[in-house]
mmCIF file with all atom_site columns, C-alpha atoms in Angstrom:
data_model
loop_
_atom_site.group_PDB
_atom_site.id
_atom_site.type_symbol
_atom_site.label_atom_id
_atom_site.label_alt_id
_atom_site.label_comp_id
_atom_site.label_asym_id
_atom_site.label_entity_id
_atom_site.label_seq_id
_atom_site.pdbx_PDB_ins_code
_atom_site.Cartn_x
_atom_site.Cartn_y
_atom_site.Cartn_z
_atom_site.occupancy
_atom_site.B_iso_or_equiv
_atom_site.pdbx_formal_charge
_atom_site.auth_seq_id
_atom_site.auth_comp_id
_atom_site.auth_asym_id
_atom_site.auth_atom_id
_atom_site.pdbx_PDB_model_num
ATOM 1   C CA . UNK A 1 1   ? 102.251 86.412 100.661 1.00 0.00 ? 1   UNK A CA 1
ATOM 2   C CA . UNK A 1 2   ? 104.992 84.217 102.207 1.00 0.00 ? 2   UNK A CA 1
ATOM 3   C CA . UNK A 1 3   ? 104.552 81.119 104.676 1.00 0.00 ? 3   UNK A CA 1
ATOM 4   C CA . UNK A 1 4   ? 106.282 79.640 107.456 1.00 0.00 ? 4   UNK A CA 1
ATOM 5   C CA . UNK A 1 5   ? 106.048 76.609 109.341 1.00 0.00 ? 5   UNK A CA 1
ATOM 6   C CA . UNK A 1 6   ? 107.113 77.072 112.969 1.00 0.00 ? 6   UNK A CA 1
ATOM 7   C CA . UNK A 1 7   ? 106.934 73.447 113.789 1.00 0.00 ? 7   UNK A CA 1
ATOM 8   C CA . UNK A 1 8   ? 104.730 70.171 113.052 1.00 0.00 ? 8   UNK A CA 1
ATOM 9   C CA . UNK A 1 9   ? 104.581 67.319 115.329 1.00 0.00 ? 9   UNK A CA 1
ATOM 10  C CA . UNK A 1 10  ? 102.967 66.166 118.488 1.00 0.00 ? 10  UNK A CA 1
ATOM 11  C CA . UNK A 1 11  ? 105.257 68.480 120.515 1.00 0.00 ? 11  UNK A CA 1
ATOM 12  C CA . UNK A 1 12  ? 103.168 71.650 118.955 1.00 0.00 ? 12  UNK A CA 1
ATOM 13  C CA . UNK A 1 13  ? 102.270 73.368 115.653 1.00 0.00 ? 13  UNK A CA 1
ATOM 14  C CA . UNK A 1 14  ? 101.847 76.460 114.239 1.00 0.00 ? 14  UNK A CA 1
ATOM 15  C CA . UNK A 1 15  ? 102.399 78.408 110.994 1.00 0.00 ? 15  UNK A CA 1
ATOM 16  C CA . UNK A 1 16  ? 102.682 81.989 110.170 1.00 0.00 ? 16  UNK A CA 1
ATOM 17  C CA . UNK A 1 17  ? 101.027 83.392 107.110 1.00 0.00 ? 17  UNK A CA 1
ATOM 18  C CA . UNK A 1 18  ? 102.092 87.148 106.281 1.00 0.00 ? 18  UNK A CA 1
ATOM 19  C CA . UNK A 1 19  ? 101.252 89.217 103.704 1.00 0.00 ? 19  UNK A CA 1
ATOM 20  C CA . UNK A 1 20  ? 102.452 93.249 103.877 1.00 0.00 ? 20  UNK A CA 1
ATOM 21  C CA . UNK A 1 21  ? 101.884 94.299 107.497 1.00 0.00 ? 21  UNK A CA 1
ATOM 22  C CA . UNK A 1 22  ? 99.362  91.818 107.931 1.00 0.00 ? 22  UNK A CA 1
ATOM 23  C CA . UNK A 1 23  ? 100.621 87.774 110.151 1.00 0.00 ? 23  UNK A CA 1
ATOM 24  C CA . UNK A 1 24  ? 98.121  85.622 110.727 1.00 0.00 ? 24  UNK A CA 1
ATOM 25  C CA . UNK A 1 25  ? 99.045  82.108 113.326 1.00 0.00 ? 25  UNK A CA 1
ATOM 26  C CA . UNK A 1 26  ? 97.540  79.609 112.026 1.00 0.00 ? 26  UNK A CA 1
ATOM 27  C CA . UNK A 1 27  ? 97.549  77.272 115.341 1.00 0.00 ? 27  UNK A CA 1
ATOM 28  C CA . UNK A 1 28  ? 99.820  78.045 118.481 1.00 0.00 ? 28  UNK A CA 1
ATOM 29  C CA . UNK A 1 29  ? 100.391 74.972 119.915 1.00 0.00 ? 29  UNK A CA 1
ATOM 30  C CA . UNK A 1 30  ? 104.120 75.969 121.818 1.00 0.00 ? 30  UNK A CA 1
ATOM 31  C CA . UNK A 1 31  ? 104.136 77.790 124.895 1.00 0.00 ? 31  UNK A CA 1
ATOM 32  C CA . UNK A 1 32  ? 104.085 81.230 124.977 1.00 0.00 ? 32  UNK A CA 1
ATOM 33  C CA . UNK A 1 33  ? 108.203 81.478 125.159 1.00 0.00 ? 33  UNK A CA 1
ATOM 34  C CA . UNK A 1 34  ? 108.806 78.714 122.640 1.00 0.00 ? 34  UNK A CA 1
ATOM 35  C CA . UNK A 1 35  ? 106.081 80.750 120.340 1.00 0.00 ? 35  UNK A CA 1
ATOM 36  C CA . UNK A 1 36  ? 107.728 84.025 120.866 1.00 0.00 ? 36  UNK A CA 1
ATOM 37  C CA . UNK A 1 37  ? 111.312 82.286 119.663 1.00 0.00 ? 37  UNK A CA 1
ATOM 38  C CA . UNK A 1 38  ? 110.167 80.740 116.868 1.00 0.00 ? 38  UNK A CA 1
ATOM 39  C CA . UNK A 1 39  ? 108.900 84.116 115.742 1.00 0.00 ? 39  UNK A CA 1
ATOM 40  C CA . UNK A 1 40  ? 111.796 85.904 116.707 1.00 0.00 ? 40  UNK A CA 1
ATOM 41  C CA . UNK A 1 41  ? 113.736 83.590 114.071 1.00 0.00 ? 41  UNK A CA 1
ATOM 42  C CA . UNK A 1 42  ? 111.801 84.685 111.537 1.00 0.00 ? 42  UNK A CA 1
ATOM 43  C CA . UNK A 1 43  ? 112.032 88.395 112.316 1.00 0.00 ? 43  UNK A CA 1
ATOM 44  C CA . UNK A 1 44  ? 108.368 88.872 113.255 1.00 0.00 ? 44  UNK A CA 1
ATOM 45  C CA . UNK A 1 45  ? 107.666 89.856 116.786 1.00 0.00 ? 45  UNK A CA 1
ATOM 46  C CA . UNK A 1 46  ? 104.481 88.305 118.824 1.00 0.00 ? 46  UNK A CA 1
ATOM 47  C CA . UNK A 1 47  ? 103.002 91.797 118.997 1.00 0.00 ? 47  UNK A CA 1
ATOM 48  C CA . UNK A 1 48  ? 102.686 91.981 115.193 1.00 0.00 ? 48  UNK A CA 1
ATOM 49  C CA . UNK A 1 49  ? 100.291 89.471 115.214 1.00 0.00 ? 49  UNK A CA 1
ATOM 50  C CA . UNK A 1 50  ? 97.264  90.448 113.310 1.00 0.00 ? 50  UNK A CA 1
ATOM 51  C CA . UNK A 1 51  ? 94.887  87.085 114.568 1.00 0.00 ? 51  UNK A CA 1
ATOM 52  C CA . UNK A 1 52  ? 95.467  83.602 115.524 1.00 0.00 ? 52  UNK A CA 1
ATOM 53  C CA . UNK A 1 53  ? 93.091  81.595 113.497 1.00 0.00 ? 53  UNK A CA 1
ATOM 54  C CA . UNK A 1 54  ? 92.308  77.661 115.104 1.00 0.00 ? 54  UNK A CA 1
ATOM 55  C CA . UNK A 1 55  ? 92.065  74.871 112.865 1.00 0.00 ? 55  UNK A CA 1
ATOM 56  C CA . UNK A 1 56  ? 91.374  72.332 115.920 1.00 0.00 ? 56  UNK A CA 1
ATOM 57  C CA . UNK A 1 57  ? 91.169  71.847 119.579 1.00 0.00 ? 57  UNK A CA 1
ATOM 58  C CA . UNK A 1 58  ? 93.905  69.304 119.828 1.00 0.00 ? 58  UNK A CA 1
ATOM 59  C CA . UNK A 1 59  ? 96.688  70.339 122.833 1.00 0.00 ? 59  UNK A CA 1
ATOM 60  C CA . UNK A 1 60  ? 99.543  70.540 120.014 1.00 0.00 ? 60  UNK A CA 1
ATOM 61  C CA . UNK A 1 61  ? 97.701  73.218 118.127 1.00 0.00 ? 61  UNK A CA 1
ATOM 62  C CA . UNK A 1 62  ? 96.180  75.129 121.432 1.00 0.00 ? 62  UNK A CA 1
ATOM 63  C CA . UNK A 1 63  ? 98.727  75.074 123.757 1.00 0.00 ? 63  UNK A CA 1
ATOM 64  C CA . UNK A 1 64  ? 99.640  78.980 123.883 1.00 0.00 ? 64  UNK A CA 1
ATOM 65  C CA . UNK A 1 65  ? 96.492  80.778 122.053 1.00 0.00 ? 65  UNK A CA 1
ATOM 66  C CA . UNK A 1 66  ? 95.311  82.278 125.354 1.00 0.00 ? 66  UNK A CA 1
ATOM 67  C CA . UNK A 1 67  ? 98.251  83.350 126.876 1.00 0.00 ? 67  UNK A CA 1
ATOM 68  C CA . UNK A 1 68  ? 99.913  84.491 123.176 1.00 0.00 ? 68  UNK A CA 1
ATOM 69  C CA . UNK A 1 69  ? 96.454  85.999 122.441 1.00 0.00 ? 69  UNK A CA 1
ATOM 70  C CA . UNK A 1 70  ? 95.814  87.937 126.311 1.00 0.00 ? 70  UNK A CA 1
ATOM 71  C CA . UNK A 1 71  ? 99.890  89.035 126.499 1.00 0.00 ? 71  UNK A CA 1
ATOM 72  C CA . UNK A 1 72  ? 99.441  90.512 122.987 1.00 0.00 ? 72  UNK A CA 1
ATOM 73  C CA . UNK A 1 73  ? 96.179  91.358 122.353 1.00 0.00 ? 73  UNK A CA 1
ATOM 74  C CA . UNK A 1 74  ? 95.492  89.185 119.391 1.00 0.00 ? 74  UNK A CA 1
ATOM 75  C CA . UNK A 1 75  ? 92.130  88.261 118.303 1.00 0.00 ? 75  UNK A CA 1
ATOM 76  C CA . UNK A 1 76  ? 91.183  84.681 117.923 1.00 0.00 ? 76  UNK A CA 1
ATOM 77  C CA . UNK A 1 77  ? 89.143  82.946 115.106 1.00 0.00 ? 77  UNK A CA 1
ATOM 78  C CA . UNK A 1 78  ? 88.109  79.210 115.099 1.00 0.00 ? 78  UNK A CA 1
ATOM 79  C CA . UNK A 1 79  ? 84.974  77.019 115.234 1.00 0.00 ? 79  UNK A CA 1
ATOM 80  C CA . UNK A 1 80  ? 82.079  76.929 117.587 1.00 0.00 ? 80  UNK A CA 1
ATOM 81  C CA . UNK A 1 81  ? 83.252  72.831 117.665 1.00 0.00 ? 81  UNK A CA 1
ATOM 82  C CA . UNK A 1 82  ? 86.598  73.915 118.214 1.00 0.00 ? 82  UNK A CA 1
ATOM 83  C CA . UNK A 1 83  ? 85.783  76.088 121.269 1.00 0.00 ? 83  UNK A CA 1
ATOM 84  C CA . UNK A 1 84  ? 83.258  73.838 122.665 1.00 0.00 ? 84  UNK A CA 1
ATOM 85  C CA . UNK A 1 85  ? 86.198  71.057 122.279 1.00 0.00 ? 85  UNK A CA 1
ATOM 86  C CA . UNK A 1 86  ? 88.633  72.741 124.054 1.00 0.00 ? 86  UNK A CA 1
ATOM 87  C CA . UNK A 1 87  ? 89.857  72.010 127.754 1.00 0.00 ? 87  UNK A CA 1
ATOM 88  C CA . UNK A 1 88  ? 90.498  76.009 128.680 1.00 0.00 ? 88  UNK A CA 1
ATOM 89  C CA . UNK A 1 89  ? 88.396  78.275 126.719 1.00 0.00 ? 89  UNK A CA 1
ATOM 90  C CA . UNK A 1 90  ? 89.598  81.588 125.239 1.00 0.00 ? 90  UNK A CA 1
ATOM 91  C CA . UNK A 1 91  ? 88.432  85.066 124.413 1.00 0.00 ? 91  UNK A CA 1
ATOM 92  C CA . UNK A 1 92  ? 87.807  85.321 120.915 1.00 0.00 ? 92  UNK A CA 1
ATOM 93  C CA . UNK A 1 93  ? 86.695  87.463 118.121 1.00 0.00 ? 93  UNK A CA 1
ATOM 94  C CA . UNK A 1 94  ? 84.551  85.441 116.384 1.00 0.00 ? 94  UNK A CA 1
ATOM 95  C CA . UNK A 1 95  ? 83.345  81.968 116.010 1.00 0.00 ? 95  UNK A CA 1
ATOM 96  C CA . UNK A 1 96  ? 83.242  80.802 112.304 1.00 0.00 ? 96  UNK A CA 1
ATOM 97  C CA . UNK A 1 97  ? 81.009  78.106 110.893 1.00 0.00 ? 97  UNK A CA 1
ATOM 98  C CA . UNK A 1 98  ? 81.019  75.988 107.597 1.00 0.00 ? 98  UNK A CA 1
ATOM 99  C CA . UNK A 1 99  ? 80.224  78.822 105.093 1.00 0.00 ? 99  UNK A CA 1
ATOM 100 C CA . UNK A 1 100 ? 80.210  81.617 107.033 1.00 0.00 ? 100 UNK A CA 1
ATOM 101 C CA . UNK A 1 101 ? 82.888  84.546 107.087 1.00 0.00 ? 101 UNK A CA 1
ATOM 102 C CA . UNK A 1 102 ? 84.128  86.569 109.474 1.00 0.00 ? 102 UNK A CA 1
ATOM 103 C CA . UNK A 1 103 ? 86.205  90.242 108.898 1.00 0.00 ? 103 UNK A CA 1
ATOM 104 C CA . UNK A 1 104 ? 88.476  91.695 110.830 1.00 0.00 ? 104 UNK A CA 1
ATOM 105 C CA . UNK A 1 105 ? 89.609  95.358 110.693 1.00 0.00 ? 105 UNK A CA 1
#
């Protein structure tokens, strides 16, 4: 499993956690371009993208889900707080709660 931080700060955040086939963004809080590059440096395409998982509803860590998530068809997991929180809702694959889990695939 390897990590990578695509940026921190108030200007957007968002981490990539890969294991085999599978990435996983943790937060997308770039634009859709500025997401795409960061990826790019790392040799992982946007269309890899297994899910996008939401820690929060804060702009620096939504920015891009629905337009990274729509353009590539990537499912997205957060909160029911975190949805309910956020100024443009998205099309997601499943709400998660304290305790509860969700599967994909």
């Amino acid at each position: 499993m390897r990590f990578a931080v695509l940026g921190s700060g108030s200007r957007g955040n968002g981490t990539l956690v890969a294991s085999n086939d599978t990435y996983i963004l943790v937060d997308c809080g770039f634009s859709l371009r500025e997401t795409e590059r960061r990826l790019a440096r790392l040799g992982v395409s946007a269309s890899q993208l297994s899910a996008i998982l939401v820690t929060h509803e804060h702009a620096d860590h939504v920015h891009g889900v629905g337009l990274l998530s729509r353009r590539y068809n990537v499912p997205v997991y957060l909160s029911s707080g975190t949805l309910r929180g956020m100024r443009k809702p998205v099309e997601i694959a499943g709400l998660l709660a304290g305790g509860e889990e969700s599967r994909h695939r």
